[in-house]
mmCIF file of C-alpha atoms and ligand atoms in Angstrom:
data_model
loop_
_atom_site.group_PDB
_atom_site.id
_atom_site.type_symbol
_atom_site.label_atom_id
_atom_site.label_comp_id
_atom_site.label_asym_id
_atom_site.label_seq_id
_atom_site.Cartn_x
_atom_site.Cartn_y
_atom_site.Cartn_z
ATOM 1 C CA UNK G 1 112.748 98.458 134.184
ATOM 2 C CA UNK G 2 111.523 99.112 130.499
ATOM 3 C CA UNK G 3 112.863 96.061 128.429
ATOM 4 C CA UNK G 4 111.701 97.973 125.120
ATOM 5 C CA UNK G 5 109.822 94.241 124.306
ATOM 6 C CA UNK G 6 106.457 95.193 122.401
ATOM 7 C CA UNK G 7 104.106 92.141 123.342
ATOM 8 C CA UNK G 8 101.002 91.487 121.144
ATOM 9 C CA UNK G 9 97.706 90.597 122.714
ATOM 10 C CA UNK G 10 94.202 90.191 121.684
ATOM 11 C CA UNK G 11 92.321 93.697 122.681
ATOM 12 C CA UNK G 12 89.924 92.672 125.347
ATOM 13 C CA UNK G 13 86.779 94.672 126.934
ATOM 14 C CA UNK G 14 88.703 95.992 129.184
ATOM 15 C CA UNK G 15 91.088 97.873 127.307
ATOM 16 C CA UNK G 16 88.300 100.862 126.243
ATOM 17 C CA UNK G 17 89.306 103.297 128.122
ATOM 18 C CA UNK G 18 93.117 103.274 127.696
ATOM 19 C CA UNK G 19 92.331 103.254 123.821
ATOM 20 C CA UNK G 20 89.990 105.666 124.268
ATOM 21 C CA UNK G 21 93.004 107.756 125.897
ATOM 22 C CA UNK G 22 95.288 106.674 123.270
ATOM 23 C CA UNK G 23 92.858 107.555 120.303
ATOM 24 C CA UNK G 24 91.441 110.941 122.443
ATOM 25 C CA UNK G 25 93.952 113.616 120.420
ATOM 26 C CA UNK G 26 93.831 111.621 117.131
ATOM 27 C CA UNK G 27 93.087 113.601 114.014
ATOM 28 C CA UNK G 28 91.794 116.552 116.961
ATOM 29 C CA UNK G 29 89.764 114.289 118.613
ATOM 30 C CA UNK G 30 87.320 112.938 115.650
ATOM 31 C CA UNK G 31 89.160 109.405 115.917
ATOM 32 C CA UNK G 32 86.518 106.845 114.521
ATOM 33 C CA UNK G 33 88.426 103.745 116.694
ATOM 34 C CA UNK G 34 86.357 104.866 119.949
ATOM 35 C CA UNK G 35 83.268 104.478 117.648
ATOM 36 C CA UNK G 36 83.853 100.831 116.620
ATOM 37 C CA UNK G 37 85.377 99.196 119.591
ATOM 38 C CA UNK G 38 82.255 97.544 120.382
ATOM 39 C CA UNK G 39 81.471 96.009 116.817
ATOM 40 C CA UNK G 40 85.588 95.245 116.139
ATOM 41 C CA UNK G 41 85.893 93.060 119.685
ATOM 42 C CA UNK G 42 82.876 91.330 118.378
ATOM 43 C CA UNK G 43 84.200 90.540 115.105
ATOM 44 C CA UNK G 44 85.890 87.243 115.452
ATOM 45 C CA UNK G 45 87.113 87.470 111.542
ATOM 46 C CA UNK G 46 89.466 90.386 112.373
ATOM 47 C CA UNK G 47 92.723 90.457 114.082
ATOM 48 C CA UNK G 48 92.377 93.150 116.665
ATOM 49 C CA UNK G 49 95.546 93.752 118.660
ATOM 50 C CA UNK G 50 97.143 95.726 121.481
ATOM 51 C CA UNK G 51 100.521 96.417 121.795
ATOM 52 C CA UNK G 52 101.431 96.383 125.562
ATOM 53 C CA UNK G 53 104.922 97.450 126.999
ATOM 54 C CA UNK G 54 105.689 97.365 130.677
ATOM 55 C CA UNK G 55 102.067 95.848 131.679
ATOM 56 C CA UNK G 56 100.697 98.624 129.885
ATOM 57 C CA UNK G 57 98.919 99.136 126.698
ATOM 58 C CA UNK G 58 101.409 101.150 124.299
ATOM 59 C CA UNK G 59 99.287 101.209 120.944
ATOM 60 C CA UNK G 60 96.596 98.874 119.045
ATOM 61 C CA UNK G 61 96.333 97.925 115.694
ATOM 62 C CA UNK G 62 94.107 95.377 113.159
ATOM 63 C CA UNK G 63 93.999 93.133 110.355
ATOM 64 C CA UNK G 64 90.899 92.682 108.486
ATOM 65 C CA UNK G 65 90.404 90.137 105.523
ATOM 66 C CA UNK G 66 88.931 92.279 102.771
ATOM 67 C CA UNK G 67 89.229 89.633 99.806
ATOM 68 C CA UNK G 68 90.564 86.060 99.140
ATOM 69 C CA UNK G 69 93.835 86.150 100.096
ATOM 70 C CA UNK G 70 94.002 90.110 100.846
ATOM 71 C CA UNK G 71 94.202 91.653 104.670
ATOM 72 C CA UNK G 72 93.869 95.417 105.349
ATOM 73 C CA UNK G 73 95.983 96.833 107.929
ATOM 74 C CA UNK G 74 94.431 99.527 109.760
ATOM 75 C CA UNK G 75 94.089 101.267 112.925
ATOM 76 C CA UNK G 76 97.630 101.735 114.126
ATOM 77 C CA UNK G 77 97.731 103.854 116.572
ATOM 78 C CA UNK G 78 100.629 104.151 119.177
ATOM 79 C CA UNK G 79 100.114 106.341 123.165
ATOM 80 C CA UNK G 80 101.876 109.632 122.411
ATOM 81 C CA UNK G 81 104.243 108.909 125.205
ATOM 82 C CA UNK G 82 105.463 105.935 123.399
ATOM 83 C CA UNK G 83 105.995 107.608 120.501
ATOM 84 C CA UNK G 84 109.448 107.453 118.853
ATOM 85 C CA UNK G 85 110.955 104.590 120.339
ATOM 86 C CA UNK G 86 110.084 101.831 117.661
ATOM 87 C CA UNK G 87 106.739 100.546 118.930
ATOM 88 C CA UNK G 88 104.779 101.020 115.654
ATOM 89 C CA UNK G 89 107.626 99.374 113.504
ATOM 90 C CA UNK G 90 107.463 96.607 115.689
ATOM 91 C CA UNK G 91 104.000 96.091 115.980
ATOM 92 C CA UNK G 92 103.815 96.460 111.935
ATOM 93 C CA UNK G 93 106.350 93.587 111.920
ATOM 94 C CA UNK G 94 104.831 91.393 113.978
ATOM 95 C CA UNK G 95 101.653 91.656 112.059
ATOM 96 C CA UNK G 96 103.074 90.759 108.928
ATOM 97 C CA UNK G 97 104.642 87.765 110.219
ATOM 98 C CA UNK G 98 101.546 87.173 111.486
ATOM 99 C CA UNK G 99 99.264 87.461 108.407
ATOM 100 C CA UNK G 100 101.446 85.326 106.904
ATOM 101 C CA UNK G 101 100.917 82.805 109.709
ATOM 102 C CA UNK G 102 97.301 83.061 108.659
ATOM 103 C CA UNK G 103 98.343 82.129 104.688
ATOM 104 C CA UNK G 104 97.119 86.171 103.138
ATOM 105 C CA UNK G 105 98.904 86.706 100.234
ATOM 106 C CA UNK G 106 99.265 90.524 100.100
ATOM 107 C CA UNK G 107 97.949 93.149 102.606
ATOM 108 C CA UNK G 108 96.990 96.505 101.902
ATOM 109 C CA UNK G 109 96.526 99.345 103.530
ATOM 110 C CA UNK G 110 95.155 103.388 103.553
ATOM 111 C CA UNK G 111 96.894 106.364 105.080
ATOM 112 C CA UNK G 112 96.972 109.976 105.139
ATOM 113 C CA UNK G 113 99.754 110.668 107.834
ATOM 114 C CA UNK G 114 103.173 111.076 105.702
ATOM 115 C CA UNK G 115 104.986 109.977 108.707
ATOM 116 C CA UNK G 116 103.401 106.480 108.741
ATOM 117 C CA UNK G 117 103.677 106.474 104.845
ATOM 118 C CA UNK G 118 107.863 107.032 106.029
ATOM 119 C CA UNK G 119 106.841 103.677 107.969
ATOM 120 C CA UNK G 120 105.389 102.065 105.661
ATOM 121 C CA UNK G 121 107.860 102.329 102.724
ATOM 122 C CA UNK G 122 110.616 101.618 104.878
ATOM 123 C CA UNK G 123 109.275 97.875 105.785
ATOM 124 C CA UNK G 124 108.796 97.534 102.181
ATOM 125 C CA UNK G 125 105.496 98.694 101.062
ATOM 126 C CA UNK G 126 104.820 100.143 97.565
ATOM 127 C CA UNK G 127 102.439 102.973 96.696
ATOM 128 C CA UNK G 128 99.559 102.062 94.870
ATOM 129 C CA UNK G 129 98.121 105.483 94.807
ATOM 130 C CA UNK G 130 98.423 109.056 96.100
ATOM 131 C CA UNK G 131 94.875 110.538 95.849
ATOM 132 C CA UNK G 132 94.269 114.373 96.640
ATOM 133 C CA UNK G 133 90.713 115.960 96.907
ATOM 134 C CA UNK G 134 88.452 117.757 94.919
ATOM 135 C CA UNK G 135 85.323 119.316 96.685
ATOM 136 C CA UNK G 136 82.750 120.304 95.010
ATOM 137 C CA UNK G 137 80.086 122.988 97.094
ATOM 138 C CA UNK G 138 76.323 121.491 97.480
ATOM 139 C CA UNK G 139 73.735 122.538 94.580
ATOM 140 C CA UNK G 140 70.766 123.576 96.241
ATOM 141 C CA UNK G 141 67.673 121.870 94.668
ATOM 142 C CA UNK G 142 69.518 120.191 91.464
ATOM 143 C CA UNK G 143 68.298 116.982 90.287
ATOM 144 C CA UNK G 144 70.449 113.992 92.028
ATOM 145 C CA UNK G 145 72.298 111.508 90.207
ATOM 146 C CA UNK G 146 70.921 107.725 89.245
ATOM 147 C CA UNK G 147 72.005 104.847 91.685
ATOM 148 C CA UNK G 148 72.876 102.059 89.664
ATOM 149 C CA UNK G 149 71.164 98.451 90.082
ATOM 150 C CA UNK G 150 71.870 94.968 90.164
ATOM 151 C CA UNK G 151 71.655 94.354 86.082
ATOM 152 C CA UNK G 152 74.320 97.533 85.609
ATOM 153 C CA UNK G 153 76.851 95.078 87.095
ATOM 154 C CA UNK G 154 78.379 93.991 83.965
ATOM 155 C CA UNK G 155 78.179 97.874 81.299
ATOM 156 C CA UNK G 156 79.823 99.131 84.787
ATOM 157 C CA UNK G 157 82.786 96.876 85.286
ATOM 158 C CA UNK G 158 83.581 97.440 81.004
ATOM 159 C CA UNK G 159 83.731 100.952 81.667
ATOM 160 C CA UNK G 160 85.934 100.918 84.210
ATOM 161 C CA UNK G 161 87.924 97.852 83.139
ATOM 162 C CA UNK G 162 88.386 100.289 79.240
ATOM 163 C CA UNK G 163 88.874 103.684 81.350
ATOM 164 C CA UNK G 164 92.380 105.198 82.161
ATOM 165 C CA UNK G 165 91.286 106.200 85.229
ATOM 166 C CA UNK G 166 91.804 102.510 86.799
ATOM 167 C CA UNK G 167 95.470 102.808 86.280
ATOM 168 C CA UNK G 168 95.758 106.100 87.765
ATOM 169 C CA UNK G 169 93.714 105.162 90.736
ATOM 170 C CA UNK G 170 96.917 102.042 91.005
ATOM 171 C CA UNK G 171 93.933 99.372 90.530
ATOM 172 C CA UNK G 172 91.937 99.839 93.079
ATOM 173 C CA UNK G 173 89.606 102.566 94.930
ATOM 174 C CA UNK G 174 90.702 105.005 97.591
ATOM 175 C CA UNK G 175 88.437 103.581 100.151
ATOM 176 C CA UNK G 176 89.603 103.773 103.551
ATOM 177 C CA UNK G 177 87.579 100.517 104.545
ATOM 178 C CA UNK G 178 89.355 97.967 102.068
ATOM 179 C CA UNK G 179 90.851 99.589 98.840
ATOM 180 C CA UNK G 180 90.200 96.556 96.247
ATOM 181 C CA UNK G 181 89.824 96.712 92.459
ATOM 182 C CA UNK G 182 86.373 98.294 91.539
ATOM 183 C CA UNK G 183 85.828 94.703 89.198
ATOM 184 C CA UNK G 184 82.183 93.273 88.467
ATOM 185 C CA UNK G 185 81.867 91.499 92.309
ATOM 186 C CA UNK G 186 83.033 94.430 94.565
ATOM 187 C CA UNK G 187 80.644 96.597 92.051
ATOM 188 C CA UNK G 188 77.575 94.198 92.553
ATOM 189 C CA UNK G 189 78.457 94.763 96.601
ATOM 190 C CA UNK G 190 78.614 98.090 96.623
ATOM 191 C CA UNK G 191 75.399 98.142 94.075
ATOM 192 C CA UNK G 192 73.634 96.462 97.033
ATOM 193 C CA UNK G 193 74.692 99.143 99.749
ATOM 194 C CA UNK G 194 73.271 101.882 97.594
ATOM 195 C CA UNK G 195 76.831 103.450 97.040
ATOM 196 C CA UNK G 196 77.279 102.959 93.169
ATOM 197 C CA UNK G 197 75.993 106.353 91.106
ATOM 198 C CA UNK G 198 75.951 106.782 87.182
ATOM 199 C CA UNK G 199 75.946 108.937 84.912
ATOM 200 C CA UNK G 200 73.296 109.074 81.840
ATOM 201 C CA UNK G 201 73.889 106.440 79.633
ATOM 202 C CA UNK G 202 75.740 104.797 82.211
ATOM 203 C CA UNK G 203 78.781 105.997 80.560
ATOM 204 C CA UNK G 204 80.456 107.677 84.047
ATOM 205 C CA UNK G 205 80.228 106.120 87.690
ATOM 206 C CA UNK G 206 80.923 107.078 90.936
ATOM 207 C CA UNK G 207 81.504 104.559 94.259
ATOM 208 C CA UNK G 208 80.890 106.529 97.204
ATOM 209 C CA UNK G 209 82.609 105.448 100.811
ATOM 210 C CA UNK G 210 81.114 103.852 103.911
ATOM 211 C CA UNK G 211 80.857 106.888 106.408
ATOM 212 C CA UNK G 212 80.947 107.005 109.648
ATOM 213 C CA UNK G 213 81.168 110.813 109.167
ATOM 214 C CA UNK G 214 78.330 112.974 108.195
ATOM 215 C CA UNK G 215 80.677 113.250 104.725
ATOM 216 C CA UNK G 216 79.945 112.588 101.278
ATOM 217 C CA UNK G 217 82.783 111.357 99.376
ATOM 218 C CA UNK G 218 83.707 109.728 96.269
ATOM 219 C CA UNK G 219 86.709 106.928 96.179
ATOM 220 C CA UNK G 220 86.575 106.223 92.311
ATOM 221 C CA UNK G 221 85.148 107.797 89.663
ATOM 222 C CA UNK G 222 85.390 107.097 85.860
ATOM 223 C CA UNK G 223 83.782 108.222 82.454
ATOM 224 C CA UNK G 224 83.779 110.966 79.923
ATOM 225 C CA UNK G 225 82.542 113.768 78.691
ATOM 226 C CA UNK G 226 78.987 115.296 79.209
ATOM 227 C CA UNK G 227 78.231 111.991 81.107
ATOM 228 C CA UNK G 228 81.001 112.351 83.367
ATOM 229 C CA UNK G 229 80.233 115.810 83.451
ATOM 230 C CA UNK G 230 76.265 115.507 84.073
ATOM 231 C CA UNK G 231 77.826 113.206 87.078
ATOM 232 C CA UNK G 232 79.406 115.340 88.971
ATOM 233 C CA UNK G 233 76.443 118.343 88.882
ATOM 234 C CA UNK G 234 74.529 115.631 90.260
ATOM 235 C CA UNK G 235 76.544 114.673 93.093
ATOM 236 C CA UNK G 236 76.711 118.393 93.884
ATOM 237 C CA UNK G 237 73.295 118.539 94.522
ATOM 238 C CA UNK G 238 73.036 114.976 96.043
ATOM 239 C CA UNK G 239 75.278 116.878 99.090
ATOM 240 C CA UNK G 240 72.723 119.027 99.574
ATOM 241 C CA UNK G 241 70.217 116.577 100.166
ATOM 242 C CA UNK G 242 72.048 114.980 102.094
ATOM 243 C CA UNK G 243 72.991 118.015 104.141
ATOM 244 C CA UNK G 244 76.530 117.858 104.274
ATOM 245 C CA UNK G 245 78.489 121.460 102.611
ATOM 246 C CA UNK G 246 80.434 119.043 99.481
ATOM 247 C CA UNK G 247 80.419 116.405 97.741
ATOM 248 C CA UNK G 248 84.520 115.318 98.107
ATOM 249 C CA UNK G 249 86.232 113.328 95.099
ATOM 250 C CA UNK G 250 89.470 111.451 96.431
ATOM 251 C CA UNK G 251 91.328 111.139 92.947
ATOM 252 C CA UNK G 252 95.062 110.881 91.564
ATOM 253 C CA UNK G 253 96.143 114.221 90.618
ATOM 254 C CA UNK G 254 96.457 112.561 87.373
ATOM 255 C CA UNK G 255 93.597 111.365 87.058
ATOM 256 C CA UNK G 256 92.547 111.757 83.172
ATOM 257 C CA UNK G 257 89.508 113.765 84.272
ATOM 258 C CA UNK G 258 91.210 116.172 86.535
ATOM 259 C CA UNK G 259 90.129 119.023 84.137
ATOM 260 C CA UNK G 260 86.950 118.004 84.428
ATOM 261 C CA UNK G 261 86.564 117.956 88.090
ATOM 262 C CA UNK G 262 87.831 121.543 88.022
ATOM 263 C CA UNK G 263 85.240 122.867 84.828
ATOM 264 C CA UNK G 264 82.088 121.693 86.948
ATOM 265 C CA UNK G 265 83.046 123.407 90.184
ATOM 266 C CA UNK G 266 85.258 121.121 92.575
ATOM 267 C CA UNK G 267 88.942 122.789 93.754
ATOM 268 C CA UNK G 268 91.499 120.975 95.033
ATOM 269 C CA UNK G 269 90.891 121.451 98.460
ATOM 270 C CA UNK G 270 92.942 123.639 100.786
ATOM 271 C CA UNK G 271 94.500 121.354 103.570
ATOM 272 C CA UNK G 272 96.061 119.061 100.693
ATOM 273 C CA UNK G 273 95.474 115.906 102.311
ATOM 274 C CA UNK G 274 96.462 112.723 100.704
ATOM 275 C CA UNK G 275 95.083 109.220 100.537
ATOM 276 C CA UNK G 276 97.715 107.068 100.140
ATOM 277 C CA UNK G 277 97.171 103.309 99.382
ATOM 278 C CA UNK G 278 100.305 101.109 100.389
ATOM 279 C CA UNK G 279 100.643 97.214 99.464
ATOM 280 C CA UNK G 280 102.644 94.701 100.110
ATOM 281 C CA UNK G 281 102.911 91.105 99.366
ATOM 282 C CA UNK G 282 104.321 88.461 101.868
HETATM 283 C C1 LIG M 301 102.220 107.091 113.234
HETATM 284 C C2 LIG M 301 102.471 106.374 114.578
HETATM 285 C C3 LIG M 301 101.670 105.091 114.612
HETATM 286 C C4 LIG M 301 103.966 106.073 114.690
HETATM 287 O O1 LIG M 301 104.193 105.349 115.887
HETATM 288 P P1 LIG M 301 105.650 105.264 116.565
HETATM 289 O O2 LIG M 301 105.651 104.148 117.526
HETATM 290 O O3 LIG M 301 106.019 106.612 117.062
HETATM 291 O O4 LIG M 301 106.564 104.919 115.306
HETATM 292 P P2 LIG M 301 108.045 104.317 115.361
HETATM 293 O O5 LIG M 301 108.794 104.899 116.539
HETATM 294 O O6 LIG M 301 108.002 102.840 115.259
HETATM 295 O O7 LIG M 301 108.656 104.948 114.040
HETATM 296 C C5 LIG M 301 108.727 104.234 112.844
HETATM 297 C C6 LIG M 301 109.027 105.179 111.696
HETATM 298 O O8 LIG M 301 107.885 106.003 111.437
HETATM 299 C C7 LIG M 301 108.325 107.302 111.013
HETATM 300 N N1 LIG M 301 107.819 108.281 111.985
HETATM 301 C C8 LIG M 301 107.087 108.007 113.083
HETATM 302 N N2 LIG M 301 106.729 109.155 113.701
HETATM 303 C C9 LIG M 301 107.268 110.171 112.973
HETATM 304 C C10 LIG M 301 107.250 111.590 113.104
HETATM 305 N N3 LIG M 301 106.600 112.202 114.103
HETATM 306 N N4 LIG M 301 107.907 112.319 112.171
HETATM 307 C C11 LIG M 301 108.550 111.723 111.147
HETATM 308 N N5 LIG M 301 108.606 110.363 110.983
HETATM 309 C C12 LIG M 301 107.972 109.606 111.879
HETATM 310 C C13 LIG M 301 109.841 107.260 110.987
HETATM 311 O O9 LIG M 301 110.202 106.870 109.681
HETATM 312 C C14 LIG M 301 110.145 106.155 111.969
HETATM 313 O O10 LIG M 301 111.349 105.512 111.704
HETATM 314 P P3 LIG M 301 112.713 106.039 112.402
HETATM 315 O O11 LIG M 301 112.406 106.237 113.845
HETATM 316 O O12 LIG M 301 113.664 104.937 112.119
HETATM 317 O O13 LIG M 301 113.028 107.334 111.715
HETATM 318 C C15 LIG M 301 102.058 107.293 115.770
HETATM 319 O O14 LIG M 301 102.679 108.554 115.622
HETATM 320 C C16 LIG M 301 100.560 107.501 115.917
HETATM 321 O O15 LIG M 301 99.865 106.720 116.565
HETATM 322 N N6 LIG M 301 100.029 108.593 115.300
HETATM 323 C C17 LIG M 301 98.614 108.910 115.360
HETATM 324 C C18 LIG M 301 97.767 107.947 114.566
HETATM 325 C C19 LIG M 301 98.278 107.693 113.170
HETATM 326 O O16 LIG M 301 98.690 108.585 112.461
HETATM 327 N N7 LIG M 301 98.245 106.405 112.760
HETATM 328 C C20 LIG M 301 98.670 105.965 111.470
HETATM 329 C C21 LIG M 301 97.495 105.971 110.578
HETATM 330 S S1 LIG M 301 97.681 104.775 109.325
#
């Protein structure tokens, strides 16, 4: 008999195949949970769970410490034939209580699915952000824009701490992989993974996000003018060289430089998907 009980376990070797099934139709079948199952059961700072109802495993889900006293909730994902019937609410819950348990302050988290946004509000999330996308076509043979080093650390996080962009972007970047503010430490990190670009004068910046994809996209961007401008050319041309078709800039559609965006050749893109950035304190 089904008792409708949603028991949480830690997601063990053996699972991979049933979350392989679970995650096959997901987002038609370009899922990136099948990719990391081997580096997220190894990660003993993570909270990787499954979900199992009736012996069997109904859905998965994780929470991953991003910054003191900040978890990111991610990878929900619930067997279509479960669907409906109050799993992922549960599971949410349960990981709440237990983040809690584990003394985070706030957790965070990045969708695109409006019906888990529905989810989300309901157990008392509030939007930080809703960020569309621009794409911008690759620039065959342009000249590529300036990664920023170490000793930027400090111009960098005055522009963006003096730029109106930070509001509209709710505080913190669109990134899929932790959405934090974009102050002077998570700027020196990202400095060190080669994702921070800048504009001359260092008076526009770009973070770029962790693929997994072969993608090239853009999860905050500040700056003015012919900087700001120069910028975006470059990062044109830097999808080129990286051979991907655009360069993709996840930005509120209010973001003060929309007009911008639009005068150097990037359209809102067709499919109107959204990256929406929930939080939630506890
Ligand atoms: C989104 C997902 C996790 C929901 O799982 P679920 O177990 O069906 O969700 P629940 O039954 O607990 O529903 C909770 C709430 O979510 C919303 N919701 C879920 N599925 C919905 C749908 N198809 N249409 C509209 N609202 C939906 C509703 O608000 C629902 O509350 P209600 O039933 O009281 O109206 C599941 O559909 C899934 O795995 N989708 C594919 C992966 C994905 O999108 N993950 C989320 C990425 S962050």
């Amino acid at each position: 008999m089904d008792s409708g009980e949603v028991m949480l376990r830690p997601v063990r070797p053996a699972d991979r195949e049933r979350i392989e099934a679970i995650c096959e139709k997901v987002w038609e079948g370009r899922d990136h949970v099948p990719h990391q199952l081997d580096s997220w059961l190894a990660d003993p700072a993570a909270t990787f769970q499954a979900a199992e109802r009736n012996g069997e495993v109904a859905g998965i889900q994780r929470l991953l410490p991003v910054a003191p006293g900040i978890v990111l909730y991610h990878a929900l994902r619930v067997a279509p034939e479960y669907r409906r019937q109050g799993v992922a609410r549960s599971m949410l819950r349960q990981a709440l209580m237990e983040a809690r348990r584990l003394g985070f302050s706030e957790v965070r988290l990045y969708t695109g699915e409006p019906e888990a946004a529905t989810l989300f509000r309901s157990e008392g999330f509030q939007e930080l952000t809703d960020c569309v996308t621009w794409t911008g076509a690759r620039l065959e043979g342009g000249e590529l824009p300036e990664l920023a080093r170490p000793g930027d650390v400090q111009v960098l996080a005055r522009l963006v701490e003096s730029d109106p962009a930070l509001a509209a972007y709710g505080g913190v970047t669109a990134d899929w992989s932790g959405p934090l503010r974009p102050d002077a430490d998570l700027l020196g990190k990202l400095i060190d993974e080669g994702l921070v670009r800048v504009g001359p004068g260092r008076r526009s910046l770009a973070l770029l996000r962790r693929n997994w994809l072969p993608e090239m996209a853009v999860t905050f961007l500040a700056g003015t003018g012919s900087s700001l401008e120069e910028l975006l050319y470059r990062l044109r041309a830097e999808a080129d060289a990286q051979a991907v078709a655009a360069c993709s800039l996840l930005a509120p559609q209010d973001h003060p430089a929309a007009d911008t965006f639009q005068a150097v050749g990037y359209d809102r893109a067709h499919d109107e998907k959204h990256a929406l950035i929930y939080s939630r304190g506890l």
